[in-house]
Amino acid sequence: MGVDVFAIAAAALMALGFYGFVAQPHPLRRILAINIFGNGVFMSMILIARWLPDGPDTVPHAMVITGLVIAVSASAFGLALIRRQALNRRSEPGSTDD
Amino acid sequence: MMALFDVVLVFTLVLLAWRCVTVTDVFRAIVVFIVIGLLLGLAWARLEAPDLALAETAIGAGLLGVLLLGTWRALDAGERHACGHHRAPVPARWLAGIGSAGFGLAMLVALTSLDGHPGGAGELALNNLDAAGTEQPVTAVLLNFRSYDTLLEMGVVLMALIGALLCRAALTYQPRAEDVTVDTPLVPVLVTAFAPAVLLMGVYLVWAGTHSPGGAFQGGATLAGAGVLLVLGGRLHGVPHTALITRALLILGTVVFTAAGLLLIPLEGAFMAYPADFIYPIMLVIEYSLALSIALSLLLLFTGTHGLRRGES
């Protein structure tokens, strides 16, 4: 059996997400990177779901839907934190961004 | 033919992910991320996961994209670009690159060398589909077989919303001029034309979840999308206080789900076990209440306000 192209995509998404998280300090970029990493994880779970002989396994699918919604909620919370941080920085004029 | 399509799709995905993490401009990174979300939807469809394709395009690409762009706009020019230019130092980036490449290779080896051990939960779910009250296996797993997950997930969504609102409590909400006035006559017309159609699509997707791809999450996200459309078109406004009805709708999903689980304990003898005769209506009620709560939570995460009221126009 050859290498599944989607397995390459899953591994690449995880690697790129991890790299982006380390290399890009901007908080918005970090949220993007975490989400790319998460998408790689979702893709591996969907690949594993295809092992079932009679049709794709629905349990990983349901878990991925749950994961998606939670990822978006957590990202939205992160984005609210970013906005709050920007507001705090603006209200103290002496501070510089780090 | 489809194999070629897969190769092109995967190549584009990886290329875009590379662009997303390396491009210097934050705005571009966000736009690329939204495109990645849409292509991932296509990839899920290719991987026989239509439910996920719907969820990814509605939630992952659509709503998260809107949230990201909204946050980007809230940052001022310095914050948008200042951090973008001083990235991590070069040695650290090289180290991170080597580490990530090694990690990616290890994951690839792991994914290809694992041999399939089918069975367990997946087969059990497919074999017991008749008992679930829905013909659609993913909905059956979400609302019945693994209902604890979904209940707790609703809790997580609610907690994220409360957290986000607490963070932004200090932001006194004032609709800015560009939020309210629309500089083209096209937007109100388009909102009027599209919002009912999108609402209908959302309601249909929730109902469709019982027998075909769709469900509370996809439908809820589509409903939230209709709400975003109305907010952007000036038909709905965020307000800094919560009406009782808003709170009631926000917790509706969790409350109905828990109540259905608890009230039927005397009949069935277990938490979240449903009587076989009424399982279809119970599933439908749970699904719609979940969808309403999800839609309102996501919409309030977008506006970042405690409540909503109708606009004047």
CSV table of C-alpha atoms in Angstrom, one decimal:
chain,number,residue,atom,x,y,z
A,1,MET,CA,0.0,0.0,0.0
A,2,GLY,CA,1.4,3.4,-1.0
A,3,VAL,CA,1.4,6.5,1.1
A,4,ASP,CA,-2.0,8.1,1.2
A,5,VAL,CA,-1.7,11.7,0.0
A,6,PHE,CA,-4.0,12.9,2.7
A,7,ALA,CA,-1.7,11.3,5.3
A,8,ILE,CA,1.0,13.6,3.9
A,9,ALA,CA,-1.3,16.6,4.1
A,10,ALA,CA,-2.2,15.7,7.8
A,11,ALA,CA,1.5,15.4,8.7
A,12,ALA,CA,2.4,18.6,6.8
A,13,LEU,CA,-0.5,20.6,8.4
A,14,MET,CA,0.6,19.5,11.9
A,15,ALA,CA,4.3,20.3,11.1
A,16,LEU,CA,3.5,23.7,9.6
A,17,GLY,CA,1.1,24.6,12.4
A,18,PHE,CA,3.8,23.8,15.0
A,19,TYR,CA,6.4,25.8,13.1
A,20,GLY,CA,4.1,28.8,12.8
A,21,PHE,CA,3.3,28.7,16.4
A,22,VAL,CA,7.0,28.9,17.3
A,23,ALA,CA,8.2,31.2,14.6
A,24,GLN,CA,5.4,33.8,14.6
A,25,PRO,CA,5.1,35.7,17.9
A,26,HIS,CA,2.1,37.8,16.8
A,27,PRO,CA,-0.9,36.5,18.9
A,28,LEU,CA,-3.3,36.4,16.0
A,29,ARG,CA,-0.8,34.4,14.0
A,30,ARG,CA,-0.4,32.0,16.9
A,31,ILE,CA,-4.2,31.4,16.9
A,32,LEU,CA,-4.0,30.7,13.2
A,33,ALA,CA,-1.1,28.3,13.7
A,34,ILE,CA,-2.9,26.4,16.5
A,35,ASN,CA,-5.9,26.0,14.2
A,36,ILE,CA,-3.8,24.7,11.3
A,37,PHE,CA,-2.2,22.2,13.7
A,38,GLY,CA,-5.7,21.2,14.8
A,39,ASN,CA,-6.9,20.7,11.3
A,40,GLY,CA,-4.0,18.3,10.8
A,41,VAL,CA,-5.1,16.4,13.8
A,42,PHE,CA,-8.7,16.3,12.5
A,43,MET,CA,-7.4,15.0,9.2
A,44,SER,CA,-5.5,12.2,10.8
A,45,MET,CA,-8.7,11.2,12.8
A,46,ILE,CA,-10.7,11.2,9.6
A,47,LEU,CA,-8.1,9.0,7.9
A,48,ILE,CA,-8.3,6.6,10.8
A,49,ALA,CA,-12.1,6.6,10.5
A,50,ARG,CA,-11.7,5.1,7.0
A,51,TRP,CA,-10.3,1.9,8.3
A,52,LEU,CA,-13.7,0.5,9.0
A,53,PRO,CA,-14.6,-1.9,6.2
A,54,ASP,CA,-18.3,-1.0,5.7
A,55,GLY,CA,-18.3,2.7,5.4
A,56,PRO,CA,-16.4,5.3,7.4
A,57,ASP,CA,-16.4,5.1,11.2
A,58,THR,CA,-18.8,7.7,12.5
A,59,VAL,CA,-17.4,7.9,16.0
A,60,PRO,CA,-14.2,9.8,15.0
A,61,HIS,CA,-16.4,11.9,12.7
A,62,ALA,CA,-18.6,13.0,15.6
A,63,MET,CA,-15.5,13.6,17.7
A,64,VAL,CA,-14.1,15.8,15.0
A,65,ILE,CA,-17.3,17.8,14.8
A,66,THR,CA,-17.2,18.3,18.6
A,67,GLY,CA,-13.5,19.2,18.3
A,68,LEU,CA,-14.2,21.8,15.5
A,69,VAL,CA,-16.9,23.6,17.6
A,70,ILE,CA,-14.6,23.6,20.6
A,71,ALA,CA,-11.6,24.8,18.6
A,72,VAL,CA,-13.7,27.7,17.2
A,73,SER,CA,-15.0,28.6,20.7
A,74,ALA,CA,-11.5,28.5,22.2
A,75,SER,CA,-10.2,30.6,19.3
A,76,ALA,CA,-13.0,33.1,19.8
A,77,PHE,CA,-12.0,33.3,23.5
A,78,GLY,CA,-8.4,33.8,22.5
A,79,LEU,CA,-9.4,36.6,20.1
A,80,ALA,CA,-11.4,38.3,22.9
A,81,LEU,CA,-8.2,38.1,25.0
A,82,ILE,CA,-6.2,39.7,22.1
A,83,ARG,CA,-8.6,42.6,21.9
A,84,ARG,CA,-8.5,43.1,25.6
A,85,GLN,CA,-4.7,43.1,25.6
A,86,ALA,CA,-4.7,45.7,22.8
A,87,LEU,CA,-7.1,47.9,24.8
A,88,ASN,CA,-5.0,47.7,27.9
A,89,ARG,CA,-1.9,48.6,25.9
A,90,ARG,CA,-3.6,51.6,24.5
A,91,SER,CA,-4.8,52.8,27.8
A,92,GLU,CA,-1.2,52.9,29.2
A,93,PRO,CA,0.6,55.2,26.9
A,94,GLY,CA,4.1,54.7,28.4
A,95,SER,CA,4.1,51.0,27.6
A,96,THR,CA,5.6,49.6,24.4
A,97,ASP,CA,4.6,46.4,22.8
A,98,ASP,CA,6.9,43.5,23.5
B,1,MET,CA,-8.9,11.2,-12.2
B,2,MET,CA,-9.9,11.6,-8.6
B,3,ALA,CA,-6.4,10.6,-7.5
B,4,LEU,CA,-5.0,13.5,-9.5
B,5,PHE,CA,-7.6,15.8,-7.9
B,6,ASP,CA,-6.6,14.6,-4.4
B,7,VAL,CA,-2.9,15.3,-5.2
B,8,VAL,CA,-3.7,18.8,-6.4
B,9,LEU,CA,-5.9,19.4,-3.4
B,10,VAL,CA,-3.3,18.2,-0.9
B,11,PHE,CA,-0.6,20.2,-2.7
B,12,THR,CA,-2.6,23.4,-2.6
B,13,LEU,CA,-3.5,22.8,1.0
B,14,VAL,CA,0.1,22.4,2.1
B,15,LEU,CA,1.2,25.3,0.0
B,16,LEU,CA,-1.5,27.6,1.5
B,17,ALA,CA,-0.6,26.4,5.0
B,18,TRP,CA,3.0,27.3,4.3
B,19,ARG,CA,1.9,30.7,3.1
B,20,CYS,CA,-0.3,31.2,6.1
B,21,VAL,CA,2.5,30.6,8.6
B,22,THR,CA,5.3,32.4,6.7
B,23,VAL,CA,3.7,35.5,5.1
B,24,THR,CA,4.6,38.7,6.9
B,25,ASP,CA,1.2,40.4,6.6
B,26,VAL,CA,-1.3,39.4,9.3
B,27,PHE,CA,-4.3,40.2,7.1
B,28,ARG,CA,-3.0,38.0,4.3
B,29,ALA,CA,-2.4,35.2,6.7
B,30,ILE,CA,-6.1,35.4,7.8
B,31,VAL,CA,-7.4,35.4,4.2
B,32,VAL,CA,-5.2,32.4,3.4
B,33,PHE,CA,-6.5,30.7,6.5
B,34,ILE,CA,-10.1,31.1,5.4
B,35,VAL,CA,-9.2,29.7,2.0
B,36,ILE,CA,-7.6,26.7,3.8
B,37,GLY,CA,-10.8,26.2,5.7
B,38,LEU,CA,-12.8,26.0,2.4
B,39,LEU,CA,-10.3,23.6,0.8
B,40,LEU,CA,-10.4,21.5,3.9
B,41,GLY,CA,-14.2,21.3,3.5
B,42,LEU,CA,-13.5,19.9,0.0
B,43,ALA,CA,-11.0,17.5,1.5
B,44,TRP,CA,-13.5,16.2,4.1
B,45,ALA,CA,-16.0,15.6,1.3
B,46,ARG,CA,-13.3,13.6,-0.6
B,47,LEU,CA,-12.7,11.6,2.6
B,48,GLU,CA,-16.3,10.5,2.9
B,49,ALA,CA,-17.2,12.9,5.7
B,50,PRO,CA,-19.9,15.2,4.3
B,51,ASP,CA,-21.0,16.2,7.8
B,52,LEU,CA,-17.6,17.5,8.5
B,53,ALA,CA,-17.4,19.2,5.2
B,54,LEU,CA,-20.5,21.2,6.1
B,55,ALA,CA,-19.3,21.9,9.6
B,56,GLU,CA,-15.8,23.0,8.4
B,57,THR,CA,-17.1,25.4,5.8
B,58,ALA,CA,-19.8,26.9,8.1
B,59,ILE,CA,-17.9,27.0,11.3
B,60,GLY,CA,-14.2,26.6,10.5
B,61,ALA,CA,-14.0,28.8,7.4
B,62,GLY,CA,-17.0,31.0,7.7
B,63,LEU,CA,-17.5,32.0,11.3
B,64,LEU,CA,-13.9,31.7,12.5
B,65,GLY,CA,-12.9,33.8,9.5
B,66,VAL,CA,-15.4,36.5,10.4
B,67,LEU,CA,-14.2,36.5,14.0
B,68,LEU,CA,-10.5,36.7,12.9
B,69,LEU,CA,-11.2,39.6,10.5
B,70,GLY,CA,-13.3,41.4,13.2
B,71,THR,CA,-10.4,41.1,15.6
B,72,TRP,CA,-7.9,42.3,13.0
B,73,ARG,CA,-10.0,45.4,12.4
B,74,ALA,CA,-10.2,46.1,16.1
B,75,LEU,CA,-6.4,46.3,16.4
B,76,ASP,CA,-4.8,49.5,15.4
B,77,ALA,CA,-2.1,49.9,12.7
B,78,GLY,CA,0.8,49.4,15.1
B,79,GLU,CA,-0.5,46.2,16.6
B,80,ARG,CA,-1.4,44.8,13.2
B,81,HIS,CA,2.2,45.1,11.9
B,82,ALA,CA,4.6,45.7,14.7
B,83,CYS,CA,4.9,42.1,15.8
B,84,GLY,CA,4.8,40.8,12.3
B,85,HIS,CA,8.2,42.2,11.4
B,86,HIS,CA,10.2,41.0,14.3
B,87,ARG,CA,9.7,37.3,14.0
B,88,ALA,CA,11.5,34.8,16.2
B,89,PRO,CA,15.3,35.1,15.8
B,90,VAL,CA,16.8,33.1,12.9
B,91,PRO,CA,18.5,30.3,14.9
B,92,ALA,CA,15.3,29.7,16.7
B,93,ARG,CA,13.4,29.6,13.4
B,94,TRP,CA,15.8,27.1,12.0
B,95,LEU,CA,15.6,25.0,15.1
B,96,ALA,CA,11.8,25.2,15.0
B,97,GLY,CA,11.8,24.3,11.3
B,98,ILE,CA,14.0,21.3,11.8
B,99,GLY,CA,12.0,20.2,14.8
B,100,SER,CA,8.7,20.6,12.9
B,101,ALA,CA,10.0,18.7,9.9
B,102,GLY,CA,11.1,15.9,12.2
B,103,PHE,CA,7.7,15.9,13.9
B,104,GLY,CA,5.9,15.9,10.6
B,105,LEU,CA,7.9,13.0,9.3
B,106,ALA,CA,7.3,11.1,12.5
B,107,MET,CA,3.5,11.7,12.2
B,108,LEU,CA,3.6,10.5,8.6
B,109,VAL,CA,5.4,7.3,9.5
B,110,ALA,CA,2.9,6.8,12.4
B,111,LEU,CA,-0.1,7.4,10.2
B,112,THR,CA,1.1,5.1,7.4
B,113,SER,CA,2.5,2.3,9.6
B,114,LEU,CA,-0.5,1.9,11.9
B,115,ASP,CA,-2.5,-1.0,10.6
B,116,GLY,CA,-6.2,-0.8,10.8
B,117,HIS,CA,-7.9,-2.5,13.7
B,118,PRO,CA,-11.5,-1.8,12.8
B,119,GLY,CA,-14.2,-2.5,15.3
B,120,GLY,CA,-14.9,-1.3,18.7
B,121,ALA,CA,-17.0,1.8,19.0
B,122,GLY,CA,-17.5,2.5,15.3
B,123,GLU,CA,-18.9,-0.9,14.4
B,124,LEU,CA,-21.0,-0.9,17.6
B,125,ALA,CA,-22.5,2.5,16.6
B,126,LEU,CA,-23.3,1.3,13.0
B,127,ASN,CA,-24.9,-1.9,14.2
B,128,ASN,CA,-27.1,-0.2,16.7
B,129,LEU,CA,-28.3,2.6,14.5
B,130,ASP,CA,-31.9,1.4,14.7
B,131,ALA,CA,-32.0,2.2,18.4
B,132,ALA,CA,-30.8,5.8,17.9
B,133,GLY,CA,-33.9,7.4,16.5
B,134,THR,CA,-32.0,8.9,13.6
B,135,GLU,CA,-30.9,7.3,10.4
B,136,GLN,CA,-27.8,9.5,10.2
B,137,PRO,CA,-25.0,7.8,12.0
B,138,VAL,CA,-23.0,10.9,12.9
B,139,THR,CA,-26.1,12.6,14.4
B,140,ALA,CA,-26.8,9.3,16.3
B,141,VAL,CA,-23.4,9.3,17.7
B,142,LEU,CA,-23.5,13.0,18.7
B,143,LEU,CA,-26.9,13.1,20.3
B,144,ASN,CA,-27.3,9.6,21.5
B,145,PHE,CA,-24.3,7.2,21.8
B,146,ARG,CA,-21.9,9.9,22.9
B,147,SER,CA,-24.3,12.4,24.3
B,148,TYR,CA,-22.1,13.3,27.3
B,149,ASP,CA,-19.5,14.7,24.8
B,150,THR,CA,-22.1,16.9,23.2
B,151,LEU,CA,-23.6,18.1,26.5
B,152,LEU,CA,-20.2,19.0,27.8
B,153,GLU,CA,-19.3,20.6,24.5
B,154,MET,CA,-22.3,22.9,24.9
B,155,GLY,CA,-20.9,23.8,28.3
B,156,VAL,CA,-17.6,24.6,26.7
B,157,VAL,CA,-19.2,26.9,24.1
B,158,LEU,CA,-21.1,28.7,26.9
B,159,MET,CA,-18.0,29.0,29.0
B,160,ALA,CA,-16.1,30.4,26.0
B,161,LEU,CA,-18.8,33.0,25.4
B,162,ILE,CA,-18.9,34.0,29.1
B,163,GLY,CA,-15.1,34.3,29.2
B,164,ALA,CA,-15.1,36.4,26.0
B,165,LEU,CA,-17.8,38.7,27.3
B,166,LEU,CA,-16.0,39.1,30.6
B,167,CYS,CA,-12.8,40.0,28.8
B,168,ARG,CA,-14.6,42.6,26.8
B,169,ALA,CA,-16.7,44.0,29.6
B,170,ALA,CA,-14.4,46.9,29.8
B,171,LEU,CA,-14.9,47.8,26.2
B,172,THR,CA,-17.8,50.3,26.3
B,173,TYR,CA,-19.7,49.3,23.2
B,174,GLN,CA,-20.3,52.2,20.8
B,175,PRO,CA,-21.3,51.4,17.3
B,176,ARG,CA,-18.7,53.1,15.2
B,177,ALA,CA,-19.8,55.2,12.2
B,178,GLU,CA,-18.6,52.6,9.7
B,179,ASP,CA,-20.5,49.9,11.6
B,180,VAL,CA,-23.9,51.6,11.1
B,181,THR,CA,-23.8,53.6,7.9
B,182,VAL,CA,-23.5,51.4,4.8
B,183,ASP,CA,-21.9,53.2,1.9
B,184,THR,CA,-23.5,51.2,-0.8
B,185,PRO,CA,-27.2,50.6,-1.4
B,186,LEU,CA,-26.3,47.1,-2.5
B,187,VAL,CA,-25.7,45.8,1.0
B,188,PRO,CA,-29.2,46.3,2.6
B,189,VAL,CA,-30.8,44.9,-0.5
B,190,LEU,CA,-28.5,41.8,-0.5
B,191,VAL,CA,-29.1,41.4,3.3
B,192,THR,CA,-32.8,41.5,2.7
B,193,ALA,CA,-32.6,39.0,-0.1
B,194,PHE,CA,-30.2,36.6,1.4
B,195,ALA,CA,-31.0,36.5,5.1
B,196,PRO,CA,-34.3,34.7,4.8
B,197,ALA,CA,-32.7,32.1,2.4
B,198,VAL,CA,-29.8,31.6,4.8
B,199,LEU,CA,-32.2,31.2,7.8
B,200,LEU,CA,-34.2,28.7,5.9
B,201,MET,CA,-31.1,26.8,5.0
B,202,GLY,CA,-30.0,26.7,8.6
B,203,VAL,CA,-33.4,25.4,9.8
B,204,TYR,CA,-33.3,22.8,7.0
B,205,LEU,CA,-29.8,21.7,7.9
B,206,VAL,CA,-30.8,21.0,11.5
B,207,TRP,CA,-33.8,19.0,10.4
B,208,ALA,CA,-31.8,17.2,7.7
B,209,GLY,CA,-29.4,16.0,10.5
B,210,THR,CA,-31.9,13.2,11.3
B,211,HIS,CA,-31.5,11.4,8.0
B,212,SER,CA,-28.7,12.9,5.9
B,213,PRO,CA,-25.6,15.1,6.4
B,214,GLY,CA,-26.4,18.1,8.5
B,215,GLY,CA,-27.3,18.6,12.1
B,216,ALA,CA,-27.4,20.9,15.1
B,217,PHE,CA,-23.9,22.3,14.7
B,218,GLN,CA,-23.9,22.9,10.9
B,219,GLY,CA,-27.4,24.3,11.1
B,220,GLY,CA,-26.6,26.4,14.1
B,221,ALA,CA,-23.6,27.9,12.5
B,222,THR,CA,-25.6,28.7,9.4
B,223,LEU,CA,-28.2,30.4,11.5
B,224,ALA,CA,-25.4,32.4,13.2
B,225,GLY,CA,-24.2,33.3,9.7
B,226,ALA,CA,-27.6,34.8,8.9
B,227,GLY,CA,-27.3,36.7,12.1
B,228,VAL,CA,-23.8,38.0,11.2
B,229,LEU,CA,-25.3,39.1,7.8
B,230,LEU,CA,-28.0,41.0,9.6
B,231,VAL,CA,-25.5,42.7,12.0
B,232,LEU,CA,-23.3,43.7,9.2
B,233,GLY,CA,-26.2,45.1,7.3
B,234,GLY,CA,-27.3,47.2,10.2
B,235,ARG,CA,-30.5,45.2,10.9
B,236,LEU,CA,-29.3,43.9,14.3
B,237,HIS,CA,-27.2,45.8,16.8
B,238,GLY,CA,-25.2,44.6,19.8
B,239,VAL,CA,-26.3,46.0,23.1
B,240,PRO,CA,-24.2,45.9,26.3
B,241,HIS,CA,-26.9,44.2,28.5
B,242,THR,CA,-28.5,40.8,28.3
B,243,ALA,CA,-32.2,40.4,27.9
B,244,LEU,CA,-33.8,37.5,29.8
B,245,ILE,CA,-34.9,35.9,26.5
B,246,THR,CA,-31.2,36.0,25.3
B,247,ARG,CA,-30.0,34.2,28.4
B,248,ALA,CA,-32.8,31.7,28.1
B,249,LEU,CA,-31.9,31.0,24.5
B,250,LEU,CA,-28.2,30.7,25.3
B,251,ILE,CA,-28.8,28.0,27.9
B,252,LEU,CA,-31.7,26.4,26.1
B,253,GLY,CA,-29.6,23.6,24.5
B,254,THR,CA,-27.9,22.6,27.7
B,255,VAL,CA,-31.1,22.7,29.8
B,256,VAL,CA,-33.2,20.8,27.3
B,257,PHE,CA,-30.5,18.2,26.8
B,258,THR,CA,-30.0,17.7,30.6
B,259,ALA,CA,-33.7,17.8,31.3
B,260,ALA,CA,-34.4,15.2,28.7
B,261,GLY,CA,-31.7,13.0,30.2
B,262,LEU,CA,-32.8,13.5,33.8
B,263,LEU,CA,-36.6,13.4,33.4
B,264,LEU,CA,-36.5,10.1,31.6
B,265,ILE,CA,-34.5,8.3,34.3
B,266,PRO,CA,-37.6,6.9,36.0
B,267,LEU,CA,-38.8,5.5,32.7
B,268,GLU,CA,-35.5,4.1,31.4
B,269,GLY,CA,-33.4,3.7,34.5
B,270,ALA,CA,-30.4,5.4,33.2
B,271,PHE,CA,-29.2,9.0,32.5
B,272,MET,CA,-29.7,10.0,28.9
B,273,ALA,CA,-31.5,6.8,27.9
B,274,TYR,CA,-34.5,7.6,25.8
B,275,PRO,CA,-37.7,5.5,25.3
B,276,ALA,CA,-37.7,3.8,21.9
B,277,ASP,CA,-41.2,5.0,21.0
B,278,PHE,CA,-40.6,8.7,21.4
B,279,ILE,CA,-37.0,8.8,20.4
B,280,TYR,CA,-37.4,10.6,17.1
B,281,PRO,CA,-39.3,13.6,18.5
B,282,ILE,CA,-37.0,13.8,21.5
B,283,MET,CA,-34.0,13.9,19.1
B,284,LEU,CA,-35.6,16.6,17.0
B,285,VAL,CA,-36.4,18.8,20.0
B,286,ILE,CA,-32.9,18.4,21.4
B,287,GLU,CA,-31.4,19.1,18.0
B,288,TYR,CA,-33.3,22.3,17.5
B,289,SER,CA,-32.7,23.6,21.0
B,290,LEU,CA,-28.9,22.9,20.6
B,291,ALA,CA,-28.9,24.6,17.2
B,292,LEU,CA,-30.6,27.7,18.7
B,293,SER,CA,-28.1,28.0,21.6
B,294,ILE,CA,-25.2,27.4,19.3
B,295,ALA,CA,-26.4,30.0,16.8
B,296,LEU,CA,-26.9,32.7,19.5
B,297,SER,CA,-23.6,31.9,21.2
B,298,LEU,CA,-21.6,32.1,18.0
B,299,LEU,CA,-23.4,35.3,17.0
B,300,LEU,CA,-22.7,36.9,20.4
B,301,LEU,CA,-19.0,35.8,20.1
B,302,PHE,CA,-19.0,37.8,16.8
B,303,THR,CA,-20.6,40.9,18.1
B,304,GLY,CA,-18.8,40.6,21.4
B,305,THR,CA,-21.8,42.1,23.2
B,306,HIS,CA,-24.1,40.8,25.9
B,307,GLY,CA,-27.3,41.2,23.8
B,308,LEU,CA,-28.9,42.2,20.6
B,309,ARG,CA,-31.6,44.4,19.5
B,310,ARG,CA,-33.3,45.2,16.2
B,311,GLY,CA,-31.9,48.1,14.1
B,312,GLU,CA,-34.0,51.0,13.0
B,313,SER,CA,-33.8,50.5,9.3
